[in-house]
Amino acid sequence: MSDPLDAVDARILDLIQHDAGLSVAEVAERVGLSSSPCWRRIKRLEDSGVIQRRVTILDRERLGLSFEVYCTVKLSLPTKDNLDAFETAIADLAEVVQCATVTGSADYELRIVTRDMHAFDAFLRNRILSLGLVSNIESRIVIRSVKNTTCAPLGLVCSHLAQSV
């Protein structure tokens, strides 16, 4: 972003990252602007890529998707072609809600959401292991989620933002 964030931008971002359903008028009122300048700021933040997209967060438990697992994945041979093939395959798997390349003895960390242990086992066997790229998987079943947020820590962007958020 070419223009630096100011305290009003930070407040706008804080509001909409907690509730993307707020109207521009509601955001404007809460930050002390009229709707037009507030809309222009939001549009600038979208155009610059600071705001990537707006989403609705669903209650997975109410949908019957309460089984969550973190898996470290080690590829058999971590060549560029195998890394690309694995990442392409993972992008199409709805059960994988997060995938990151990591340092250490593993190549990837996956966060997987399914209905239950049986669905997870079938997913692992039929979708991940069937790729023929994986040499090792270590799975950790989530017992209870202590903190789960999508909010960026805006106070870390710069010190004057921490005071305003």
mmCIF file of C-alpha atoms in Angstrom:
data_model
loop_
_atom_site.group_PDB
_atom_site.id
_atom_site.type_symbol
_atom_site.label_atom_id
_atom_site.label_comp_id
_atom_site.label_asym_id
_atom_site.label_seq_id
_atom_site.Cartn_x
_atom_site.Cartn_y
_atom_site.Cartn_z
ATOM 1 C CA MET A 1 0.000 0.000 0.000
ATOM 2 C CA SER A 2 1.523 3.310 -1.035
ATOM 3 C CA ASP A 3 -0.374 5.491 1.449
ATOM 4 C CA PRO A 4 0.376 4.700 5.087
ATOM 5 C CA LEU A 5 -2.453 3.635 7.344
ATOM 6 C CA ASP A 6 -3.685 6.246 9.759
ATOM 7 C CA ALA A 7 -5.737 5.852 12.933
ATOM 8 C CA VAL A 8 -9.050 6.181 11.044
ATOM 9 C CA ASP A 9 -8.009 3.465 8.568
ATOM 10 C CA ALA A 10 -7.052 1.238 11.499
ATOM 11 C CA ARG A 11 -10.414 1.806 13.185
ATOM 12 C CA ILE A 12 -12.254 1.045 9.928
ATOM 13 C CA LEU A 13 -10.247 -2.153 9.462
ATOM 14 C CA ASP A 14 -10.839 -3.175 13.059
ATOM 15 C CA LEU A 15 -14.583 -2.701 12.716
ATOM 16 C CA ILE A 16 -14.997 -4.572 9.441
ATOM 17 C CA GLN A 17 -12.643 -7.413 10.338
ATOM 18 C CA HIS A 18 -14.890 -8.098 13.338
ATOM 19 C CA ASP A 19 -18.141 -7.647 11.395
ATOM 20 C CA ALA A 20 -17.987 -7.533 7.597
ATOM 21 C CA GLY A 21 -21.756 -7.095 7.532
ATOM 22 C CA LEU A 22 -21.611 -3.526 8.791
ATOM 23 C CA SER A 23 -22.880 -1.021 6.262
ATOM 24 C CA VAL A 24 -20.651 1.833 5.162
ATOM 25 C CA ALA A 25 -23.006 4.183 7.027
ATOM 26 C CA GLU A 26 -22.556 2.209 10.266
ATOM 27 C CA VAL A 27 -18.770 2.157 9.881
ATOM 28 C CA ALA A 28 -18.717 5.862 9.035
ATOM 29 C CA GLU A 29 -20.774 6.737 12.105
ATOM 30 C CA ARG A 30 -18.511 4.715 14.411
ATOM 31 C CA VAL A 31 -15.313 6.324 13.089
ATOM 32 C CA GLY A 32 -16.714 9.856 12.877
ATOM 33 C CA LEU A 33 -16.836 10.281 9.101
ATOM 34 C CA SER A 34 -19.615 10.799 6.613
ATOM 35 C CA SER A 35 -20.427 7.875 4.333
ATOM 36 C CA SER A 36 -18.641 9.100 1.179
ATOM 37 C CA PRO A 37 -15.165 9.591 2.686
ATOM 38 C CA CYS A 38 -15.538 6.340 4.622
ATOM 39 C CA TRP A 39 -16.493 4.481 1.427
ATOM 40 C CA ARG A 40 -13.481 5.994 -0.373
ATOM 41 C CA ARG A 41 -11.162 4.794 2.408
ATOM 42 C CA ILE A 42 -12.626 1.281 2.296
ATOM 43 C CA LYS A 43 -12.352 1.254 -1.507
ATOM 44 C CA ARG A 44 -8.699 2.397 -1.289
ATOM 45 C CA LEU A 45 -7.976 -0.377 1.240
ATOM 46 C CA GLU A 46 -9.627 -2.921 -1.075
ATOM 47 C CA ASP A 47 -7.848 -1.656 -4.187
ATOM 48 C CA SER A 48 -4.474 -1.762 -2.429
ATOM 49 C CA GLY A 49 -5.069 -5.352 -1.301
ATOM 50 C CA VAL A 50 -5.134 -4.610 2.424
ATOM 51 C CA ILE A 51 -8.726 -5.854 2.409
ATOM 52 C CA GLN A 52 -8.590 -9.134 0.491
ATOM 53 C CA ARG A 53 -12.223 -10.199 0.768
ATOM 54 C CA ARG A 54 -15.211 -10.148 3.107
ATOM 55 C CA VAL A 55 -16.558 -13.409 4.458
ATOM 56 C CA THR A 56 -19.147 -14.904 6.763
ATOM 57 C CA ILE A 57 -17.804 -17.212 9.467
ATOM 58 C CA LEU A 58 -19.995 -20.256 9.999
ATOM 59 C CA ASP A 59 -20.468 -22.280 13.184
ATOM 60 C CA ARG A 60 -18.928 -25.584 12.114
ATOM 61 C CA GLU A 61 -20.304 -27.470 15.117
ATOM 62 C CA ARG A 62 -23.875 -26.551 14.202
ATOM 63 C CA LEU A 63 -23.146 -27.824 10.698
ATOM 64 C CA GLY A 64 -21.838 -31.148 12.010
ATOM 65 C CA LEU A 65 -18.209 -30.340 11.147
ATOM 66 C CA SER A 66 -16.712 -30.301 14.624
ATOM 67 C CA PHE A 67 -13.805 -32.696 14.039
ATOM 68 C CA GLU A 68 -10.629 -30.635 13.587
ATOM 69 C CA VAL A 69 -7.124 -32.000 13.062
ATOM 70 C CA TYR A 70 -3.690 -30.456 12.551
ATOM 71 C CA CYS A 71 -1.424 -32.594 10.392
ATOM 72 C CA THR A 72 2.247 -32.206 9.651
ATOM 73 C CA VAL A 73 3.016 -33.653 6.248
ATOM 74 C CA LYS A 74 6.392 -34.799 4.966
ATOM 75 C CA LEU A 75 6.695 -35.457 1.256
ATOM 76 C CA SER A 76 8.578 -38.525 0.019
ATOM 77 C CA LEU A 77 10.743 -36.382 -2.203
ATOM 78 C CA PRO A 78 10.330 -32.603 -1.797
ATOM 79 C CA THR A 79 11.236 -31.613 -5.360
ATOM 80 C CA LYS A 80 9.751 -28.514 -6.969
ATOM 81 C CA ASP A 81 7.432 -30.675 -9.086
ATOM 82 C CA ASN A 82 6.217 -32.647 -6.043
ATOM 83 C CA LEU A 83 5.729 -29.484 -3.969
ATOM 84 C CA ASP A 84 3.740 -27.908 -6.819
ATOM 85 C CA ALA A 85 1.683 -31.092 -7.323
ATOM 86 C CA PHE A 86 0.893 -31.355 -3.611
ATOM 87 C CA GLU A 87 -0.101 -27.687 -3.344
ATOM 88 C CA THR A 88 -2.299 -27.928 -6.437
ATOM 89 C CA ALA A 89 -4.059 -31.003 -5.030
ATOM 90 C CA ILE A 90 -4.523 -29.435 -1.584
ATOM 91 C CA ALA A 91 -6.092 -26.304 -3.091
ATOM 92 C CA ASP A 92 -9.001 -28.440 -4.317
ATOM 93 C CA LEU A 93 -9.674 -30.248 -1.013
ATOM 94 C CA ALA A 94 -12.476 -28.523 0.912
ATOM 95 C CA GLU A 95 -11.575 -30.338 4.139
ATOM 96 C CA VAL A 96 -8.209 -28.549 4.203
ATOM 97 C CA VAL A 97 -9.047 -25.117 5.587
ATOM 98 C CA GLN A 98 -5.409 -24.037 5.992
ATOM 99 C CA CYS A 99 -2.152 -25.196 4.464
ATOM 100 C CA ALA A 100 1.260 -23.694 5.149
ATOM 101 C CA THR A 101 4.782 -24.550 4.112
ATOM 102 C CA VAL A 102 6.773 -24.874 7.335
ATOM 103 C CA THR A 103 10.352 -25.144 8.501
ATOM 104 C CA GLY A 104 11.747 -28.153 10.308
ATOM 105 C CA SER A 105 11.429 -31.830 9.538
ATOM 106 C CA ALA A 106 7.989 -31.530 7.879
ATOM 107 C CA ASP A 107 7.114 -29.820 4.628
ATOM 108 C CA TYR A 108 3.532 -28.699 5.386
ATOM 109 C CA GLU A 109 1.146 -28.014 8.234
ATOM 110 C CA LEU A 110 -2.508 -28.675 7.388
ATOM 111 C CA ARG A 111 -5.613 -27.785 9.331
ATOM 112 C CA ILE A 112 -8.371 -30.207 8.384
ATOM 113 C CA VAL A 113 -12.068 -30.062 9.264
ATOM 114 C CA THR A 114 -14.396 -33.071 8.857
ATOM 115 C CA ARG A 115 -17.479 -34.641 10.441
ATOM 116 C CA ASP A 116 -15.771 -37.249 12.606
ATOM 117 C CA MET A 117 -12.842 -39.656 12.971
ATOM 118 C CA HIS A 118 -14.176 -41.970 10.264
ATOM 119 C CA ALA A 119 -14.522 -39.128 7.746
ATOM 120 C CA PHE A 120 -10.993 -37.988 8.631
ATOM 121 C CA ASP A 121 -9.608 -41.493 8.113
ATOM 122 C CA ALA A 122 -11.325 -41.774 4.726
ATOM 123 C CA PHE A 123 -10.074 -38.320 3.745
ATOM 124 C CA LEU A 124 -6.505 -39.189 4.723
ATOM 125 C CA ARG A 125 -6.522 -42.524 2.886
ATOM 126 C CA ASN A 126 -8.469 -41.540 -0.217
ATOM 127 C CA ARG A 127 -7.411 -37.965 -0.782
ATOM 128 C CA ILE A 128 -3.997 -37.289 0.828
ATOM 129 C CA LEU A 129 -2.200 -40.632 0.777
ATOM 130 C CA SER A 130 -3.589 -41.532 -2.631
ATOM 131 C CA LEU A 131 -1.584 -38.637 -4.101
ATOM 132 C CA GLY A 132 1.510 -40.838 -3.815
ATOM 133 C CA LEU A 133 3.619 -37.910 -2.633
ATOM 134 C CA VAL A 134 3.552 -38.291 1.156
ATOM 135 C CA SER A 135 6.066 -40.231 3.252
ATOM 136 C CA ASN A 136 4.817 -39.269 6.722
ATOM 137 C CA ILE A 137 1.838 -37.640 8.407
ATOM 138 C CA GLU A 138 1.539 -36.764 12.074
ATOM 139 C CA SER A 139 -1.972 -35.866 13.180
ATOM 140 C CA ARG A 140 -3.098 -33.974 16.253
ATOM 141 C CA ILE A 141 -6.818 -33.960 17.020
ATOM 142 C CA VAL A 142 -8.138 -30.707 18.471
ATOM 143 C CA ILE A 143 -9.807 -31.365 21.821
ATOM 144 C CA ARG A 144 -10.974 -27.797 22.414
ATOM 145 C CA SER A 145 -10.295 -24.588 20.551
ATOM 146 C CA VAL A 146 -8.976 -21.979 22.976
ATOM 147 C CA LYS A 147 -8.648 -19.107 20.506
ATOM 148 C CA ASN A 148 -9.687 -18.958 16.876
ATOM 149 C CA THR A 149 -9.654 -15.576 15.187
ATOM 150 C CA THR A 150 -9.344 -14.221 11.697
ATOM 151 C CA CYS A 151 -8.482 -10.737 12.955
ATOM 152 C CA ALA A 152 -5.109 -9.224 12.088
ATOM 153 C CA PRO A 153 -3.286 -7.699 15.100
ATOM 154 C CA LEU A 154 -3.556 -4.119 13.848
ATOM 155 C CA GLY A 155 -1.739 -2.748 16.892
ATOM 156 C CA LEU A 156 1.463 -4.285 15.520
ATOM 157 C CA VAL A 157 1.337 -2.279 12.289
ATOM 158 C CA CYS A 158 2.727 0.790 14.025
ATOM 159 C CA SER A 159 2.582 2.291 17.481
ATOM 160 C CA HIS A 160 0.009 5.022 16.814
ATOM 161 C CA LEU A 161 -2.440 2.399 15.554
ATOM 162 C CA ALA A 162 -2.207 0.429 18.801
ATOM 163 C CA GLN A 163 -3.537 3.416 20.719
ATOM 164 C CA SER A 164 -6.492 3.942 18.420
ATOM 165 C CA VAL A 165 -7.687 0.336 17.987
#
